XYZ file of C-alpha atoms in Angstrom:
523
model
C 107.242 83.716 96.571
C 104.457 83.461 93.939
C 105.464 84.360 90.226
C 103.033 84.677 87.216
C 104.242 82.329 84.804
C 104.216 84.546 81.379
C 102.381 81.924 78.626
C 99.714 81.407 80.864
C 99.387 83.796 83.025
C 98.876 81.141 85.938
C 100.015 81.620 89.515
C 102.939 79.467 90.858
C 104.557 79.058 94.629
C 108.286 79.235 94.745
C 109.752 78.136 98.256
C 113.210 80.488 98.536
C 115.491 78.089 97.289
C 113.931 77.353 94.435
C 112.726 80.568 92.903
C 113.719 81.004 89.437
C 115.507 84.278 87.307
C 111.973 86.329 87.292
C 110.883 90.015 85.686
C 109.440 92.244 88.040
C 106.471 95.034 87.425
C 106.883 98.375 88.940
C 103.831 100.623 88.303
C 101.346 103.342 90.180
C 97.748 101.426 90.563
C 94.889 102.228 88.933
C 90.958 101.853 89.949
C 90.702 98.151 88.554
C 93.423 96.466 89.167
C 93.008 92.244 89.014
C 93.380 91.429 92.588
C 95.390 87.443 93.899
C 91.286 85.978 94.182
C 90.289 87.645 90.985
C 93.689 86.186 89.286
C 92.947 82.548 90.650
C 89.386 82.372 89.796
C 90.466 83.541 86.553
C 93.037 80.297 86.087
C 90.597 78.182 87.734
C 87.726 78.995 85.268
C 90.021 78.686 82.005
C 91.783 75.593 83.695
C 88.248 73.792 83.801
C 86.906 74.972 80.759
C 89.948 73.854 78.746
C 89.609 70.668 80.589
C 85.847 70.175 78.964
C 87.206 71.148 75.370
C 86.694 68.056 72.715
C 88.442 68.080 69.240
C 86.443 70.011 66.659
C 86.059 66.640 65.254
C 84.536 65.127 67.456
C 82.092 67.877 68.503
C 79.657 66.847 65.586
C 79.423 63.101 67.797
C 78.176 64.375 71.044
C 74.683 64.250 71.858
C 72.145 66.557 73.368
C 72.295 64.792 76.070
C 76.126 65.303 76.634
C 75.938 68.726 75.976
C 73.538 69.022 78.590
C 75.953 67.067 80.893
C 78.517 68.962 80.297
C 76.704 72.323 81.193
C 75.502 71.187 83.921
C 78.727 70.012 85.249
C 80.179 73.411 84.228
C 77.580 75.073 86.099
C 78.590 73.387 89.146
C 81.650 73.876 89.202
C 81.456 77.615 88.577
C 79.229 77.685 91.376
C 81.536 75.278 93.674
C 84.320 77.970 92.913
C 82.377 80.864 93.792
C 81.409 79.328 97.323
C 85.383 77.764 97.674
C 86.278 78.840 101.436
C 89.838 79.749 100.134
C 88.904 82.852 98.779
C 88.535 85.260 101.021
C 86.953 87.732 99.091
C 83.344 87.224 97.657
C 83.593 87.174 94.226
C 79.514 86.401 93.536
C 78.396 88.360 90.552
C 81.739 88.972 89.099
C 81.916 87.322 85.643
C 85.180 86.278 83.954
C 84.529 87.879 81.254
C 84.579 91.401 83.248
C 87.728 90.799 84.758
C 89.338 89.889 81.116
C 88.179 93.777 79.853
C 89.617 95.409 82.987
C 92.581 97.677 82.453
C 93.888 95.878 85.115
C 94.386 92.149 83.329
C 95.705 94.222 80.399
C 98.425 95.691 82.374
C 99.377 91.829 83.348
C 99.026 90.065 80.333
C 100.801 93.433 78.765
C 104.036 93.242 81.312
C 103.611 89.510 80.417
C 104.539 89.439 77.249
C 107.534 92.091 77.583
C 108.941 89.667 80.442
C 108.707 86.909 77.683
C 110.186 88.965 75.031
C 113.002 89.471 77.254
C 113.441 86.191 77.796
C 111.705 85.660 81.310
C 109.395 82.542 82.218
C 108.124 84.332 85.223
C 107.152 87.624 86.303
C 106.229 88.669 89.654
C 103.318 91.834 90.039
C 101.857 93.291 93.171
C 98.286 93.875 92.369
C 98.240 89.800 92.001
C 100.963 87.880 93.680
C 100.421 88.839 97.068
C 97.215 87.591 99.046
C 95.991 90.957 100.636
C 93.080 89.056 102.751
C 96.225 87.335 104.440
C 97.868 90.038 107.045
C 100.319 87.627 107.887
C 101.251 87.152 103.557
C 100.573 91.040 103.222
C 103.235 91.602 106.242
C 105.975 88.672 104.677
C 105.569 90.307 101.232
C 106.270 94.300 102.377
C 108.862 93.258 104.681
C 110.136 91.638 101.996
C 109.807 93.865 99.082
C 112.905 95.826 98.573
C 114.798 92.231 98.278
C 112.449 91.040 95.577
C 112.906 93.870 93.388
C 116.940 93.362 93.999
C 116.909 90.273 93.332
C 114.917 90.549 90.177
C 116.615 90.373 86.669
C 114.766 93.040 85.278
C 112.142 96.014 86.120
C 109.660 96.376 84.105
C 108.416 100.490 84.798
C 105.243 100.869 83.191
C 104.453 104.959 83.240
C 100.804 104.158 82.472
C 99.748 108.275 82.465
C 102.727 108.995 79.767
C 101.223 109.399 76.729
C 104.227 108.548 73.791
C 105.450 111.772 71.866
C 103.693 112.623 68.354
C 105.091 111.779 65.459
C 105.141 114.745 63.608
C 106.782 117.080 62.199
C 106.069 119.618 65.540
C 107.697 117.015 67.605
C 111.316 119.004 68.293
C 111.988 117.507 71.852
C 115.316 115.405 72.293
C 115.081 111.881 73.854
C 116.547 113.186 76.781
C 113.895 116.048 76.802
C 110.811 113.592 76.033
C 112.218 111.335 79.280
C 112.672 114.431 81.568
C 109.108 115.307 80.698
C 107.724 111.895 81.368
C 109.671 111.467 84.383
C 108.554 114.830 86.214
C 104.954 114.155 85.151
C 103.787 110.982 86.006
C 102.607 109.665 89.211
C 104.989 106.856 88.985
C 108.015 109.259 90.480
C 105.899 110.744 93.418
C 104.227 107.197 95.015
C 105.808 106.360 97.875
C 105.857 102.559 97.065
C 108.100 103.302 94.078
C 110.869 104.972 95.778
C 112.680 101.336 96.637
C 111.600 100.395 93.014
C 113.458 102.797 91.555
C 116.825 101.900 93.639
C 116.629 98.339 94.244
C 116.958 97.183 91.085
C 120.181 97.075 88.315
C 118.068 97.366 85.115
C 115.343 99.118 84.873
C 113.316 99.387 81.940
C 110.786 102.200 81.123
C 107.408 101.759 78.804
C 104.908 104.454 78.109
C 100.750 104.096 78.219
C 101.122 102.517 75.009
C 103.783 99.661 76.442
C 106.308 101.757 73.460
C 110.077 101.387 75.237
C 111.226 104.443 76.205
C 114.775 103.236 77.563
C 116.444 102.085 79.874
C 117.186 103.791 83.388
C 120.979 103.935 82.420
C 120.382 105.957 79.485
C 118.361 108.440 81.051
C 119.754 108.442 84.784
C 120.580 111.927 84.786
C 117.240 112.853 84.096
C 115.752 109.981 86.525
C 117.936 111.637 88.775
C 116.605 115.494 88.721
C 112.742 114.224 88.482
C 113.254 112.561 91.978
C 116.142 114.207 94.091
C 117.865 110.665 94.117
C 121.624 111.165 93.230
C 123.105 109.807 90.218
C 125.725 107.539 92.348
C 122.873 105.818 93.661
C 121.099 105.243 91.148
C 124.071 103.805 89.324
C 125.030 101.045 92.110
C 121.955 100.845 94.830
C 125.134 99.580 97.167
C 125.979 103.224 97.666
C 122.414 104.071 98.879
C 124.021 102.888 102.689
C 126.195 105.711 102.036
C 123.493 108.497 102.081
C 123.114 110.246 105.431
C 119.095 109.252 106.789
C 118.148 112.478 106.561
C 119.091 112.680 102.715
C 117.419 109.384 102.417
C 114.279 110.098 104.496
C 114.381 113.778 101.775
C 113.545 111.376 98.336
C 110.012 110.346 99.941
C 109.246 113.935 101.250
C 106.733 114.492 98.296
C 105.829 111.609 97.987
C 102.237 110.256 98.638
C 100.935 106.756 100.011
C 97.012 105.781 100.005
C 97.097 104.987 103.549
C 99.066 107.213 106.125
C 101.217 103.887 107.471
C 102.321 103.483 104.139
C 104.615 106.613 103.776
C 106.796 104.715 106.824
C 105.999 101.085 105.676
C 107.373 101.805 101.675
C 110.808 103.477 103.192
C 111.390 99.866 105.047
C 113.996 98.595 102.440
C 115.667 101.664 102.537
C 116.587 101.564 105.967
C 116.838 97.437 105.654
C 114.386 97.469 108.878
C 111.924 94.906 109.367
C 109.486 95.901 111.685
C 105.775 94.324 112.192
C 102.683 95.987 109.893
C 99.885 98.113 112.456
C 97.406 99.502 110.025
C 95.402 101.951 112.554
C 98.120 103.334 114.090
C 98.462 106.054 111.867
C 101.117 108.422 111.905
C 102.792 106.680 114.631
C 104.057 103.981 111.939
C 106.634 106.687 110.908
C 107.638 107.143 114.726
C 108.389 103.468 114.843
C 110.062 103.559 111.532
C 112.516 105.834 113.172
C 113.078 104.245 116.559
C 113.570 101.074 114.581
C 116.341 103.142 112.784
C 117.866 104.316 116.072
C 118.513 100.555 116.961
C 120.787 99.981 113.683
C 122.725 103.389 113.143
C 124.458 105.648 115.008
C 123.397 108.651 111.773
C 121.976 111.099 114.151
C 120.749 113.265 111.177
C 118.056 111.729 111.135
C 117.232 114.708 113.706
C 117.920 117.073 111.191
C 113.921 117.488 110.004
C 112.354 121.008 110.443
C 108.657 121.586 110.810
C 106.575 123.406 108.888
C 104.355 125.570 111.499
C 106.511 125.261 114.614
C 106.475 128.099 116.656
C 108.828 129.775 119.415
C 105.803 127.846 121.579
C 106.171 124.791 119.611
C 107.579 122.389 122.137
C 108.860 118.658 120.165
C 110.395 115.385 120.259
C 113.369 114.656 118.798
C 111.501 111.948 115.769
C 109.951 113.523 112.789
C 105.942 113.209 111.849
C 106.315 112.627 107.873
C 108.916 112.230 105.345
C 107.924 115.962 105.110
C 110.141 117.241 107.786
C 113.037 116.162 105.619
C 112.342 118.208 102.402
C 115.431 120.557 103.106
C 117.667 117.574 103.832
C 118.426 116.581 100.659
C 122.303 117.732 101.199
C 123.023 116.597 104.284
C 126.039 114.497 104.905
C 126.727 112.022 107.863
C 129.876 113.056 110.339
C 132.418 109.922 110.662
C 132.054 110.065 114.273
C 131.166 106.991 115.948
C 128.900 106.440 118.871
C 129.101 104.575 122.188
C 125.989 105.355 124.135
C 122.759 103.424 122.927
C 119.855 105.517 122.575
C 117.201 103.628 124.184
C 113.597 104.685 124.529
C 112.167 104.873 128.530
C 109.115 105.530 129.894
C 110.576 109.089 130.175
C 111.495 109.598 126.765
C 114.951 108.750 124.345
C 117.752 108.596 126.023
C 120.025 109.805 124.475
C 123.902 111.352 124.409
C 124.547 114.461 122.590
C 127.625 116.819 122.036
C 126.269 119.924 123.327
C 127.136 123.463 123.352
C 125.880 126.210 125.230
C 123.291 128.440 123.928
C 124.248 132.335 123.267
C 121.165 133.836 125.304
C 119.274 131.121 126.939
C 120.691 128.989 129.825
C 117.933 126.788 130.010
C 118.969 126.039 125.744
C 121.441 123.990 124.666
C 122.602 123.914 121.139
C 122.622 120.092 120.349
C 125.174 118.460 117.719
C 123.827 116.477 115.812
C 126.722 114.973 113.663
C 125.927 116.512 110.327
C 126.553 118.720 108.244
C 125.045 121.104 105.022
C 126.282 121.982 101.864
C 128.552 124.920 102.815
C 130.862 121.926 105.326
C 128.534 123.754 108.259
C 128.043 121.299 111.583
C 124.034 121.370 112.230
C 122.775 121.609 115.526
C 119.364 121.256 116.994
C 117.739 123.974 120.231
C 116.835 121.855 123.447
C 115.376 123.257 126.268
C 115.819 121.726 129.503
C 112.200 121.222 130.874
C 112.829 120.343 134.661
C 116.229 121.397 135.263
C 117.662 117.936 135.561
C 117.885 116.258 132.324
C 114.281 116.295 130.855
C 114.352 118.327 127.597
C 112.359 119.182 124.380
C 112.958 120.620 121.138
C 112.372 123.911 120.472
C 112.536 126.254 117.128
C 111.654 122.815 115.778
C 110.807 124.940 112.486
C 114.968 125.381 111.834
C 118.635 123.929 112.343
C 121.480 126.408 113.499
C 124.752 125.679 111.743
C 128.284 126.198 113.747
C 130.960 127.322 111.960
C 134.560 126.404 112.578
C 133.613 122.718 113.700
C 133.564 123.346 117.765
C 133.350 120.544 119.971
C 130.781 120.623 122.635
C 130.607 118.353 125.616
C 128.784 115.357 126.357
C 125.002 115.768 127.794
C 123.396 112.908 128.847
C 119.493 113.778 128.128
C 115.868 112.421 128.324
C 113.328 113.403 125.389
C 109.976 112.554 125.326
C 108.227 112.372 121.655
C 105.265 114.299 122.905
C 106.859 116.536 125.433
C 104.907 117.257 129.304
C 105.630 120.408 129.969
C 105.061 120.691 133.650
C 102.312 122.913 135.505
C 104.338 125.763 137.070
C 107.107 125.819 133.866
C 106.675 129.559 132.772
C 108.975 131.051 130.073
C 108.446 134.621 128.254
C 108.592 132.416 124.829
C 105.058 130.708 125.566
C 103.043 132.004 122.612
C 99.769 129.787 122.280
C 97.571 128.103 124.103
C 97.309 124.450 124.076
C 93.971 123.102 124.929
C 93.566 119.562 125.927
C 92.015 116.940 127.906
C 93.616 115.545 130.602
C 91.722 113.483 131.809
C 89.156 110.859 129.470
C 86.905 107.931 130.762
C 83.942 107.053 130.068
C 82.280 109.189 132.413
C 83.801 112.201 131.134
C 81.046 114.126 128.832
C 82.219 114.993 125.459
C 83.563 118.685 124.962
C 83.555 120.257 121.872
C 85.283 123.798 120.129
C 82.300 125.095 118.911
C 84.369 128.674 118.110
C 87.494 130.617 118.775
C 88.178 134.423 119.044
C 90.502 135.404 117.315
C 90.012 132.935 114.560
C 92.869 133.980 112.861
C 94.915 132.547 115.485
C 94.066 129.365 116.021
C 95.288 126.099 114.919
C 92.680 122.948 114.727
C 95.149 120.242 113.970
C 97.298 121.078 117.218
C 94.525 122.806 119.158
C 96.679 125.926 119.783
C 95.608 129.276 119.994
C 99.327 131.413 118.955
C 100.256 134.466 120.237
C 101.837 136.571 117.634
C 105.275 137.060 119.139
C 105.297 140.621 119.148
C 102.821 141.123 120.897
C 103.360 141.951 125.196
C 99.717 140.834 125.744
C 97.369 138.423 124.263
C 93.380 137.431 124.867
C 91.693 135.217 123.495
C 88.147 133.392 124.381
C 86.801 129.975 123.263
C 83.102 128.816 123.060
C 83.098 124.755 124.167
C 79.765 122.749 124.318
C 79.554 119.539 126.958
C 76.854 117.414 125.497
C 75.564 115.191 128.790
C 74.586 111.642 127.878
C 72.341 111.320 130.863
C 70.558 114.073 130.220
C 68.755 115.287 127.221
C 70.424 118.888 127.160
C 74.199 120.557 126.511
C 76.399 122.788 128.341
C 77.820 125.434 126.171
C 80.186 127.599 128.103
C 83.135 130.413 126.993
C 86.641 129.906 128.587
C 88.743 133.275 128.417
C 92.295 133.445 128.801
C 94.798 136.132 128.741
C 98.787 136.359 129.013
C 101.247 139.041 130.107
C 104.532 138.583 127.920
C 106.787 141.083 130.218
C 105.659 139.345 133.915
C 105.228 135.512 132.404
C 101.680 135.809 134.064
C 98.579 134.266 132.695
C 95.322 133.390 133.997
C 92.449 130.906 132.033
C 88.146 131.728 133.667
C 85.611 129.452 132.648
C 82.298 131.977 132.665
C 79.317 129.108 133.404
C 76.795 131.848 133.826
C 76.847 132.445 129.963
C 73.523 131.964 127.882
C 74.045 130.948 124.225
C 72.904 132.354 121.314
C 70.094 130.029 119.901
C 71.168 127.861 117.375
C 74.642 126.760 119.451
């Protein structure tokens, strides 16, 4: 673990047995923060200059020709630091000097000098104690997080966008006021990387823009507590926080936001205590692992409580979440006591998986799915499955809501297979179909691109999911798209409508590609 030692604001490498009581920083980053290179080169540069310095009375003795020696040799070694392989950054052109005025080094020589006041030697910051050019170090250090800031003595919360209250006489907020207004407005409560920094560690200690204390997070939990949904028994003793259902846990980072899109599952790792490996590129698929990594340490099936936003009776899902989103209604939801037996393991098939299952009220091919939680009002929350291939294949459907059972039923055992992106097969018809899904089955490399150039009606359509919805009341629907092939071999495009129409009351549809079609100029 490296720590910044607080008088000199050098870097130092603790091995785990030997790391020392330490401070810890917990802010939102800003557009110039000091980076681990930037940091070093700083040390290095002061390190060699100090080594050069002569007593003032002796300055008066050296001679030209010294002087020039000693430029030289500082010239050299600026330059042999620049070109050092070890960084792996390219710092050319970036002066020390620079790097001293950034807000940045203020915010570390700033949380410095607190740590020191309170009584720290060390202090350990993100922006400059982790090597980011290092996937492996990057990886160690987020896996790792969580732990760091538990183990720390102290957190230092700097809410750098919190300006401190005036002064006069107009001022009529309480203290409790002033903190519940600097809590709900800064960035620092809707990050996702702050979410474990605001449970993991016992004392917390909150500064505004100006680095003027504000408190500490015991004397303002309460209002910690309503600026981010986290209860007040949590944030009291961060043991408890294995007591919170996963779906109330996954609820506290709904809102919250994350510069790149693996981040929103990467930040929630300590939460979960999962260590899982670091893909950046995968995208949204980092929060599908998150879960399945979940899945392999707790039997809390609420974490199959989310809802989504759009879904549709057409809307056809796994049983895993996309975002933190999904959860923003969860934020009540309490774990049943029941324990499971059966593993869910993931197949080439899908999840397999054993629910308690119920029969649904109008649709035999439904089953209502317990999920072994419940809501505020002591209601059991079940999820809608429908059974794909009449075996054991099944998706979710009315993914958009949760039905709760009164009176605590039990259901029976159902053994099922659900795939994340469900395959609905060729000849499945159902009367709730209401959209159009257009995709590519079939991609190589001598497939021509194809792209929506325009949709009728436009009000319909969906771009992120590529679904063209059928309002459901309506018995009929048409609809028409315009696609263009562009032909790398030859030095023209194809564009082409495909029309489509569906009969509610007969579950009959029929899709006609019309190649005869001449496009307007211009498409």
């Amino acid at each position: 673990m490296r720590l910044i030692d607080v008088r000199t604001i050098e870097l130092r490498w603790f091995n785990d047995n030997e790391i020392p009581e330490y401070a810890i920083l917990s802010h939102t980053w800003g557009a110039d923060e000091v980076s681990y290179q930037e940091l070093v080169w700083i040390n290095r540069i002061k390190a060699f200059t100090a080594s050069y310095d002569t007593p003032s009375s002796s300055v008066a003795s050296l001679s030209s020709t010294q002087d020039d020696q000693s430029s030289v040799m500082l010239t050299a070694m600026e330059t042999m630091l620049r070109t050092s392989t070890s960084f792996a950054t390219n710092l050319s052109g970036v002066k020390e000097e620079d790097l001293l005025k950034r807000q940045g080094y203020a915010k570390i020589v700033n949380a410095a000098k607190e740590a020191q006041i309170l009584g720290f030697q060390y202090i350990w910051i993100d922006t400059c104690c982790i090597d980011k050019s290092s996937s492996a170090e990057l990886q160690e250090a987020i896996n790792s997080m969580y732990r760091w800031y538990s183990d720390a003595e102290i957190c230092i919360v700097y809410l750098e966008d919190v300006w401190p209250p005036s002064a006069g006489p107009d001022e009529t907020r309480t203290a409790s006021e002033v903190a519940r207004h600097a809590f709900e407005s800064s960035r620092w409560t809707k990050r996702g990387w702050t979410l474990q920094e605001i449970v993991a560690p016992v004392i917390c200690r909150f500064y505004l823009r100006d680095w003027r204390l504000l408190g500490e997070k015991e004397e303002y939990i309460r209002e910690l507590s309503a600026a981010t949904s986290i209860p007040v028994f949590v944030l009291e003793d961060r043991r408890s926080v294995n007591e919170v259902s996963v779906a109330e846990r996954m609820s506290w980072a709904a809102h919250r936001q994350t510069t790149r899109i693996e981040d929103l599952a990467y930040c929630l790792l300590g939460l979960f205590d999962i260590q899982m490996p670091l893909l950046y590129g995968e995208g949204s698929k980092a929060f599908i692992r998150l879960q399945e990594e979940i899945l392999k340490t707790t039997d809390d099936y609420s974490l199959f409580a989310w809802c989504a936003q759009d879904a549709t009776p057409a809307t056809y899902r796994g049983l895993l979440a996309r975002s933190p989103l999904e959860f923003r209604d969860c934020h009540s939801f309490e774990r049943e006591e029941s324990i499971s037996t059966f593993p869910v393991n993931p197949t080439p098939i899908g999840l397999h998986i054993q629910l308690e299952a119920l029969p649904h009220p109008t649709d035999k091919s439904r089953i209502l799915a317990l999920i072994r939680a419940s809501n505020s009002l002591n209601q059991r929350l079940a999820i809608s499955l429908k059974c794909l291939d009449g075996q054991a294949q099944y998706a979710r459907v009315d993914a958009g809501e949760l039905v709760p059972i009164n009176d605590w039923p039990t259901g029976q055992l159902r053994t099922v297979y659900v795939r994340q992106s469900p395959s609905v097969p060729a000849d499945f018809t159902t009367p709730e179909f209401s959209c159009f899904q257009i995709r590519r089955r079939f991609v190589n490399q001598r497939t021509p691109p194809v792209r929506i150039m325009s949709v009728f009606p436009r009000e319909l359509w969906d771009s992120e999911t590529h679904e063209l919805r059928i309002p459901a009341s309506a018995p009929k629907a048409f609809g028409v798209l315009l696609l263009r092939v562009q032909s790398h071999a030859y030095a023209h495009s194809l564009s082409f409508p495909v029309a489509f129409s569906f009969d509610r009351a007969t579950c009959h549809y029929w899709i006609k590609a019309i190649p005869d079609y001449v496009a307007p100029e211009g498409l």
